[in-house]
mmCIF file with all atom_site columns, C-alpha atoms and ligand atoms in Angstrom:
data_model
loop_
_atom_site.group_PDB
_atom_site.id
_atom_site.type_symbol
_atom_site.label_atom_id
_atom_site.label_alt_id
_atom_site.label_comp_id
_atom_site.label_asym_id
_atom_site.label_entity_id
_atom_site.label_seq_id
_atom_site.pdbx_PDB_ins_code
_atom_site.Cartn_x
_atom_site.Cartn_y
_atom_site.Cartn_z
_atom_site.occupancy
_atom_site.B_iso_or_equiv
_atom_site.pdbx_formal_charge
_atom_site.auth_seq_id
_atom_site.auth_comp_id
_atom_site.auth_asym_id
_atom_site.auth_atom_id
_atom_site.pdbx_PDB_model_num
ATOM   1   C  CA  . UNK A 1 1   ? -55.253 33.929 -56.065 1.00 0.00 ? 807  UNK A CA  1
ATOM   2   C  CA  . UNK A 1 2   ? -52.222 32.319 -54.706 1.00 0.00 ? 808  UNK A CA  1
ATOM   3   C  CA  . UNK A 1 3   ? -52.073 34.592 -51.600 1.00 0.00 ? 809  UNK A CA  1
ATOM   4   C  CA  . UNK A 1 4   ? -55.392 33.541 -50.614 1.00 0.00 ? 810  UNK A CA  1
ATOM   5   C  CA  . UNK A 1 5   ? -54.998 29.999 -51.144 1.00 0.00 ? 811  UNK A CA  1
ATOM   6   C  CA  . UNK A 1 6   ? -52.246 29.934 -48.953 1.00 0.00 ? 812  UNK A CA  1
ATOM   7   C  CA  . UNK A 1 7   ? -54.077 32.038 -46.162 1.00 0.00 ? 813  UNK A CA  1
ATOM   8   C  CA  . UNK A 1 8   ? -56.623 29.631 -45.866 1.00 0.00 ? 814  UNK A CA  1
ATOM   9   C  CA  . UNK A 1 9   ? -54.770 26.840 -45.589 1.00 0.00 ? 815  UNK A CA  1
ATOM   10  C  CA  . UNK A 1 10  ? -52.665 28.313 -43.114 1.00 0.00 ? 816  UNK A CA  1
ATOM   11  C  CA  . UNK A 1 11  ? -56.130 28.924 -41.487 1.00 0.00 ? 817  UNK A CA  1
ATOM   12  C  CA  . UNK A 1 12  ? -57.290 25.418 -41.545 1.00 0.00 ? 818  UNK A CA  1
ATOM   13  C  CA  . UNK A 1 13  ? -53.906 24.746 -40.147 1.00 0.00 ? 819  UNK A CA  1
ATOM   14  C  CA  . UNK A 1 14  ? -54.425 26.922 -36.627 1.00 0.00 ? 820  UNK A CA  1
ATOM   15  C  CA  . UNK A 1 15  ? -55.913 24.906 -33.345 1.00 0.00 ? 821  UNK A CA  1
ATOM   16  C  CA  . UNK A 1 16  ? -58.921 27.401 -32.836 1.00 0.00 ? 822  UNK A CA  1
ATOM   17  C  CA  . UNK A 1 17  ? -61.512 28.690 -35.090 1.00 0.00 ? 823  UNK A CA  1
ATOM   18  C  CA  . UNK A 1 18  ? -63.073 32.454 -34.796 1.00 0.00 ? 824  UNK A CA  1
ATOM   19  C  CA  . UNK A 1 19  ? -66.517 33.648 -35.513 1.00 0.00 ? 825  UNK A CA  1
ATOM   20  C  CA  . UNK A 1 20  ? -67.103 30.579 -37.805 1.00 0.00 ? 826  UNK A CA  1
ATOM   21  C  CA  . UNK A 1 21  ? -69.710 28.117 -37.611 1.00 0.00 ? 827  UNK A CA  1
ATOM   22  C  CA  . UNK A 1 22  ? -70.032 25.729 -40.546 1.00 0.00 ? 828  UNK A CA  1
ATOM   23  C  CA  . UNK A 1 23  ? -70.585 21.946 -40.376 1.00 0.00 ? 829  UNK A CA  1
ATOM   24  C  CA  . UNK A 1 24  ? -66.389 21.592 -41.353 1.00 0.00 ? 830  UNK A CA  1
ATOM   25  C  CA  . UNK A 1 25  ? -65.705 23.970 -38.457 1.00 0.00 ? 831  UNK A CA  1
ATOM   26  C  CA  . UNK A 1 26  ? -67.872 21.692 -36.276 1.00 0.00 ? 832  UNK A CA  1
ATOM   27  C  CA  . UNK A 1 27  ? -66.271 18.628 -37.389 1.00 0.00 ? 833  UNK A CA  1
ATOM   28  C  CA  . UNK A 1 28  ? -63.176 19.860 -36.643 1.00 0.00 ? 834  UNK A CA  1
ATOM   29  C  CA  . UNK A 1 29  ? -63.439 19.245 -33.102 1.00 0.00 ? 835  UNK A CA  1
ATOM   30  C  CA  . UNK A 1 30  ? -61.305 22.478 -32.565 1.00 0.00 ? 836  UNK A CA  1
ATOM   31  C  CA  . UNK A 1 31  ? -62.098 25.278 -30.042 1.00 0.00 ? 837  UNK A CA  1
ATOM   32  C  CA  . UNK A 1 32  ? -64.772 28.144 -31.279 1.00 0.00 ? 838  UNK A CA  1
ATOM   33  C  CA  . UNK A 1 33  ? -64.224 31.892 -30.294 1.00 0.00 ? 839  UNK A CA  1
ATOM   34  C  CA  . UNK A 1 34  ? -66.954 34.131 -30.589 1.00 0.00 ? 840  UNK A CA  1
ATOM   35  C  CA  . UNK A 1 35  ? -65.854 37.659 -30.554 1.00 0.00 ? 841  UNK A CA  1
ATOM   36  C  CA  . UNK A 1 36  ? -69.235 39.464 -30.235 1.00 0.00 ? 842  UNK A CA  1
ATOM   37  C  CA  . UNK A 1 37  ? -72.747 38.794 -30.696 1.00 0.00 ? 843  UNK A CA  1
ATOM   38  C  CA  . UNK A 1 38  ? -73.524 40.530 -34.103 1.00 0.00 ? 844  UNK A CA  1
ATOM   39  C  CA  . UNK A 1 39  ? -75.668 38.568 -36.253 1.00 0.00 ? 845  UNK A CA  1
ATOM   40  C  CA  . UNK A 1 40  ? -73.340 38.141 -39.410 1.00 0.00 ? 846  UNK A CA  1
ATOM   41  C  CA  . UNK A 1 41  ? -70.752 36.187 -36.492 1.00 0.00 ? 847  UNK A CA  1
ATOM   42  C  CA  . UNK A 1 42  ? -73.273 34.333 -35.183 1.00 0.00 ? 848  UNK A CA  1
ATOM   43  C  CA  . UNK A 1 43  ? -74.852 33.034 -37.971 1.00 0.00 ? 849  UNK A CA  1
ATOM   44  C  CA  . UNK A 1 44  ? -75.185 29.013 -37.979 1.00 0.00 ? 850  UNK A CA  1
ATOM   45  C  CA  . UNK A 1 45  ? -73.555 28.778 -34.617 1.00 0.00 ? 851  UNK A CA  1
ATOM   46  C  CA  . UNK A 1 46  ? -76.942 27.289 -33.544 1.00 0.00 ? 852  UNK A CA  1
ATOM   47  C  CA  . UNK A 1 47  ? -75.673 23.542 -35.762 1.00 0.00 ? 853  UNK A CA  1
ATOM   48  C  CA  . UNK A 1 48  ? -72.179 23.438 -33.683 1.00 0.00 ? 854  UNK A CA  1
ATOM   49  C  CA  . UNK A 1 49  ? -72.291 21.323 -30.844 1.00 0.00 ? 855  UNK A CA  1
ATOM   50  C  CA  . UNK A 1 50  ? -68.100 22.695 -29.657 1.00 0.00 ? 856  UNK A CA  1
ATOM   51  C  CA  . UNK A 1 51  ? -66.513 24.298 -27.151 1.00 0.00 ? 857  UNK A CA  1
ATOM   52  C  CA  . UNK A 1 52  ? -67.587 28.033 -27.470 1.00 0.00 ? 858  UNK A CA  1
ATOM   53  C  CA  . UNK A 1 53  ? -65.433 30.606 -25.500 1.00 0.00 ? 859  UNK A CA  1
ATOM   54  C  CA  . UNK A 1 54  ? -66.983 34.144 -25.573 1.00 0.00 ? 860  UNK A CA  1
ATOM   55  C  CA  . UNK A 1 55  ? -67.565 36.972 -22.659 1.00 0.00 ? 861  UNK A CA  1
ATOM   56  C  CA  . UNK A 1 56  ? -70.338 36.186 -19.927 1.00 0.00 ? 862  UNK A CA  1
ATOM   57  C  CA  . UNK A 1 57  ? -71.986 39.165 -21.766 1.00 0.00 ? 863  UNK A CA  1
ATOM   58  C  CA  . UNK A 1 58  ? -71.670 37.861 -25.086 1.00 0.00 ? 864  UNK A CA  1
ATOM   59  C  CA  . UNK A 1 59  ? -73.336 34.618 -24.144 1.00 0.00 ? 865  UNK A CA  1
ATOM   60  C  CA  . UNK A 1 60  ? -76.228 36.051 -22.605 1.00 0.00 ? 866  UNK A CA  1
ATOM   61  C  CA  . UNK A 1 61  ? -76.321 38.547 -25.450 1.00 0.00 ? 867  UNK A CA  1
ATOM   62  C  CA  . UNK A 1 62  ? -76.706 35.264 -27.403 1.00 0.00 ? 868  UNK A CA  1
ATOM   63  C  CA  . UNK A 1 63  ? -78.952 33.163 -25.868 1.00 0.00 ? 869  UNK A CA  1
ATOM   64  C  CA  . UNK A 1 64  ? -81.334 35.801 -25.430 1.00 0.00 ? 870  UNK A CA  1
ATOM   65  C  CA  . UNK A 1 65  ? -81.955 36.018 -29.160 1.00 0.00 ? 871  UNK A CA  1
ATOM   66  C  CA  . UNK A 1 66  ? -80.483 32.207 -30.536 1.00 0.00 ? 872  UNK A CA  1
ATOM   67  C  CA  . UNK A 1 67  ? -81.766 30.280 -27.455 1.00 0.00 ? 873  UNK A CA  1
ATOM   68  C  CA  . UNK A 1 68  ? -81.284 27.094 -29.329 1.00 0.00 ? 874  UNK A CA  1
ATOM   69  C  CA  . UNK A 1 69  ? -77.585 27.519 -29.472 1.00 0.00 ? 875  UNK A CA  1
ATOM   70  C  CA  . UNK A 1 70  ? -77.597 26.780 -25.876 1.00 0.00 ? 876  UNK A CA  1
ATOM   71  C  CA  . UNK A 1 71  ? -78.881 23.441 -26.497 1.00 0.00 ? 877  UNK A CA  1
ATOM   72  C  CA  . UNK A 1 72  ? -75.604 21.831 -28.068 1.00 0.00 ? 878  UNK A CA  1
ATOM   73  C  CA  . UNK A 1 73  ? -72.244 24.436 -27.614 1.00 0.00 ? 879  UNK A CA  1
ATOM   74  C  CA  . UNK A 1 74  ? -70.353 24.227 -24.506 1.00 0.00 ? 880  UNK A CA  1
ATOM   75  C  CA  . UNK A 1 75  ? -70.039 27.911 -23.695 1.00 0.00 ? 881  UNK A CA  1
ATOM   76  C  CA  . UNK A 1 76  ? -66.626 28.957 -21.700 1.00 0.00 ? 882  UNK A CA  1
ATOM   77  C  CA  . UNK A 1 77  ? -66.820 32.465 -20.397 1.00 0.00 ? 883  UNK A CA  1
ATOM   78  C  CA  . UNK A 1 78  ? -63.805 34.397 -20.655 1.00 0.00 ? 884  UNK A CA  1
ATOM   79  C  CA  . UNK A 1 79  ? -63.382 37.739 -19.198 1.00 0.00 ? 885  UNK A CA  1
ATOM   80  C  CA  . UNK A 1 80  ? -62.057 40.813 -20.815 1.00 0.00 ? 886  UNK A CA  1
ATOM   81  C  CA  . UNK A 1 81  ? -58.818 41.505 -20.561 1.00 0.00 ? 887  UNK A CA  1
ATOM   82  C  CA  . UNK A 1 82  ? -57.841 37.829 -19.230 1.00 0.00 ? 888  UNK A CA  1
ATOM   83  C  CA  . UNK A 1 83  ? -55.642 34.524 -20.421 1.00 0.00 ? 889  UNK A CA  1
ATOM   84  C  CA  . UNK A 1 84  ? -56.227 31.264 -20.389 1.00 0.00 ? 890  UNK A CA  1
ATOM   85  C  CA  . UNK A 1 85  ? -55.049 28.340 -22.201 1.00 0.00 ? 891  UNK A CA  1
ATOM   86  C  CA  . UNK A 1 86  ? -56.490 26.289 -24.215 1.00 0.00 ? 892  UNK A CA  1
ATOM   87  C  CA  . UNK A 1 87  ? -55.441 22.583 -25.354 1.00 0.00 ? 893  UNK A CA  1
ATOM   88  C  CA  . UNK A 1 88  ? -56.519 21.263 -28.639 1.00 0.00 ? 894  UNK A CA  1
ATOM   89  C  CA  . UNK A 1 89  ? -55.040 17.735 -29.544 1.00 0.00 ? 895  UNK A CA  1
ATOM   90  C  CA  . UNK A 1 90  ? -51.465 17.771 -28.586 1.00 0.00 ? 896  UNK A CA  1
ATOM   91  C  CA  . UNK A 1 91  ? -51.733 21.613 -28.740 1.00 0.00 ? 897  UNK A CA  1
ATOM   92  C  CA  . UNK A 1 92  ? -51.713 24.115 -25.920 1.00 0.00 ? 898  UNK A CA  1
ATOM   93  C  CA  . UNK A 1 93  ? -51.854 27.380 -26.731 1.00 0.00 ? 899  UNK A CA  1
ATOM   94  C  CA  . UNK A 1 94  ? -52.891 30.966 -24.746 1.00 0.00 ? 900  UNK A CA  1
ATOM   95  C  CA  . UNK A 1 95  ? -55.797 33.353 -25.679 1.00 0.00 ? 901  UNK A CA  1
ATOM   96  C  CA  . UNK A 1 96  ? -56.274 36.326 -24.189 1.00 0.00 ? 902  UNK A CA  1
ATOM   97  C  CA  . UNK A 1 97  ? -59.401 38.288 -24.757 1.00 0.00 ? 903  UNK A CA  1
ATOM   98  C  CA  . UNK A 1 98  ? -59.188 42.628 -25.356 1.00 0.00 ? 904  UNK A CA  1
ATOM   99  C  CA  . UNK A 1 99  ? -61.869 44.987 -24.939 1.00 0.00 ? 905  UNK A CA  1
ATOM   100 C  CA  . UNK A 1 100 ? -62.791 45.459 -28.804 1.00 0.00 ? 906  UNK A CA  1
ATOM   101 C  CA  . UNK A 1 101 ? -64.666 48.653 -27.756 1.00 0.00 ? 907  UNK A CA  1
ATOM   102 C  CA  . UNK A 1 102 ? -67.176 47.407 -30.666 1.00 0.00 ? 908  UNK A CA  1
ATOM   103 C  CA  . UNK A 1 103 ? -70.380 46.347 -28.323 1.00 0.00 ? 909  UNK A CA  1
ATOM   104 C  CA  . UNK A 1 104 ? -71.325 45.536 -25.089 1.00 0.00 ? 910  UNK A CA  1
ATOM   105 C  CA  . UNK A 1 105 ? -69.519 42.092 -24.178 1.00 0.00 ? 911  UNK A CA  1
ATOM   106 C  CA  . UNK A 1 106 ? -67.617 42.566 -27.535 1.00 0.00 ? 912  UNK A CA  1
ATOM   107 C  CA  . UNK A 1 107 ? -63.821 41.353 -27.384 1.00 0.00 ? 913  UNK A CA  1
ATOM   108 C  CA  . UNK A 1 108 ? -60.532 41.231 -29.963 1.00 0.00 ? 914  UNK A CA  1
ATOM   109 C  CA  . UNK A 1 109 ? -58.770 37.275 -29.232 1.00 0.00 ? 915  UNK A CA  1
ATOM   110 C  CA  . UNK A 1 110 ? -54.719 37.268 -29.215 1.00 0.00 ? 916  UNK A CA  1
ATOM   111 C  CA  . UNK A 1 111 ? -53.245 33.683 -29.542 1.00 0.00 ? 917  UNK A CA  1
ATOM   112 C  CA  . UNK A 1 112 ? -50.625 32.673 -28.463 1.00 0.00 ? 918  UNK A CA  1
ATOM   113 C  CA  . UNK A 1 113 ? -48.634 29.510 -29.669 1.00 0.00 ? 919  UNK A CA  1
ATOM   114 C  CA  . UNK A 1 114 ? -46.477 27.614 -31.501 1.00 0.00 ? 920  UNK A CA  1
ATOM   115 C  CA  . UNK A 1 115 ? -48.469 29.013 -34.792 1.00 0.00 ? 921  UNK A CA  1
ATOM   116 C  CA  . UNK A 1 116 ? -47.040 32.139 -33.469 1.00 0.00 ? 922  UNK A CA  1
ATOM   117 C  CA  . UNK A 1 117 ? -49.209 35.410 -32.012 1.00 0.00 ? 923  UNK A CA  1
ATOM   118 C  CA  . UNK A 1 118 ? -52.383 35.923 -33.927 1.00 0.00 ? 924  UNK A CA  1
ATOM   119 C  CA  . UNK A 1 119 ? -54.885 39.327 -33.097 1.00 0.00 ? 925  UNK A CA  1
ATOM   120 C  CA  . UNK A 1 120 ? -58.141 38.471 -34.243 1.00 0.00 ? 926  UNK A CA  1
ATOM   121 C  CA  . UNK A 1 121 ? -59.981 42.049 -34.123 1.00 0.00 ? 927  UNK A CA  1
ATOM   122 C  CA  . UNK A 1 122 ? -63.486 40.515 -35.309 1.00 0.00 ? 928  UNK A CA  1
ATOM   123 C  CA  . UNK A 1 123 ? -64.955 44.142 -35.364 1.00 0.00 ? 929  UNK A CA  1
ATOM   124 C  CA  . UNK A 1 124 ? -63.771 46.898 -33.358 1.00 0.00 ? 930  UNK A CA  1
ATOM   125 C  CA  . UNK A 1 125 ? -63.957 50.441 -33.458 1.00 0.00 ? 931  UNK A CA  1
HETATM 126 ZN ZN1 . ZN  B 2 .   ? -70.117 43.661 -35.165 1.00 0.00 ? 1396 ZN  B ZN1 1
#
């Protein structure tokens, strides 16, 4: 029980959210990454009005099926295999998105920062 309590605070702590899309994610303010466009990570995304960085497949994927999440997200496209960085608050930190190999447009997100270097797999084969 411990364990997990501190995970998720450590969680809450981090500049960038992944594959979440609840009204306290939204409020945040931080920076949403959407690994893939699976149903069970896209669920509720279409209540966030962030910035969403996925693939330019991934979005596509997306819109085609949750056209209303196009209405209040800011999508940023990110190419496999690619860095960028990404400032939240006084926060600047690097993502890079990896082939996940899961689906088409589907990536794994390393960050990059003074939180140290975090691989977010969402799914991948
Ligand atoms: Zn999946």
């Amino acid at each position: 029980m411990a364990a997990s309590v501190r995970a998720s605070t450590l969680l809450g702590c981090l500049p960038f959210v992944v594959d979440t899309w609840t009204e306290r994610s939204n409020a945040s303010g931080k920076p949403h990454f959407l690994t893939h466009c699976h149903k069970d990570h896209t669920e509720g995304i279409e209540n966030c009005s962030v910035d969403v960085y996925c693939t330019p497949l991934t979005r596509r994927l997306l819109l085609l099926r949750q056209p209303e999440a196009a209405r209040s997200n800011r999508f940023h496209l990110l190419q496999a295999n690619t860095s960028i960085e990404v400032t939240h608050g006084s926060v600047t930190f690097t993502v890079t998105a990896l082939d996940a190999n899961h689906c088409p447009g589907s990536v794994m997100f390393l960050f990059q920062g003074c939180f140290g270097n975090i691989l977010h797999t969402g799914d991948c084969r």
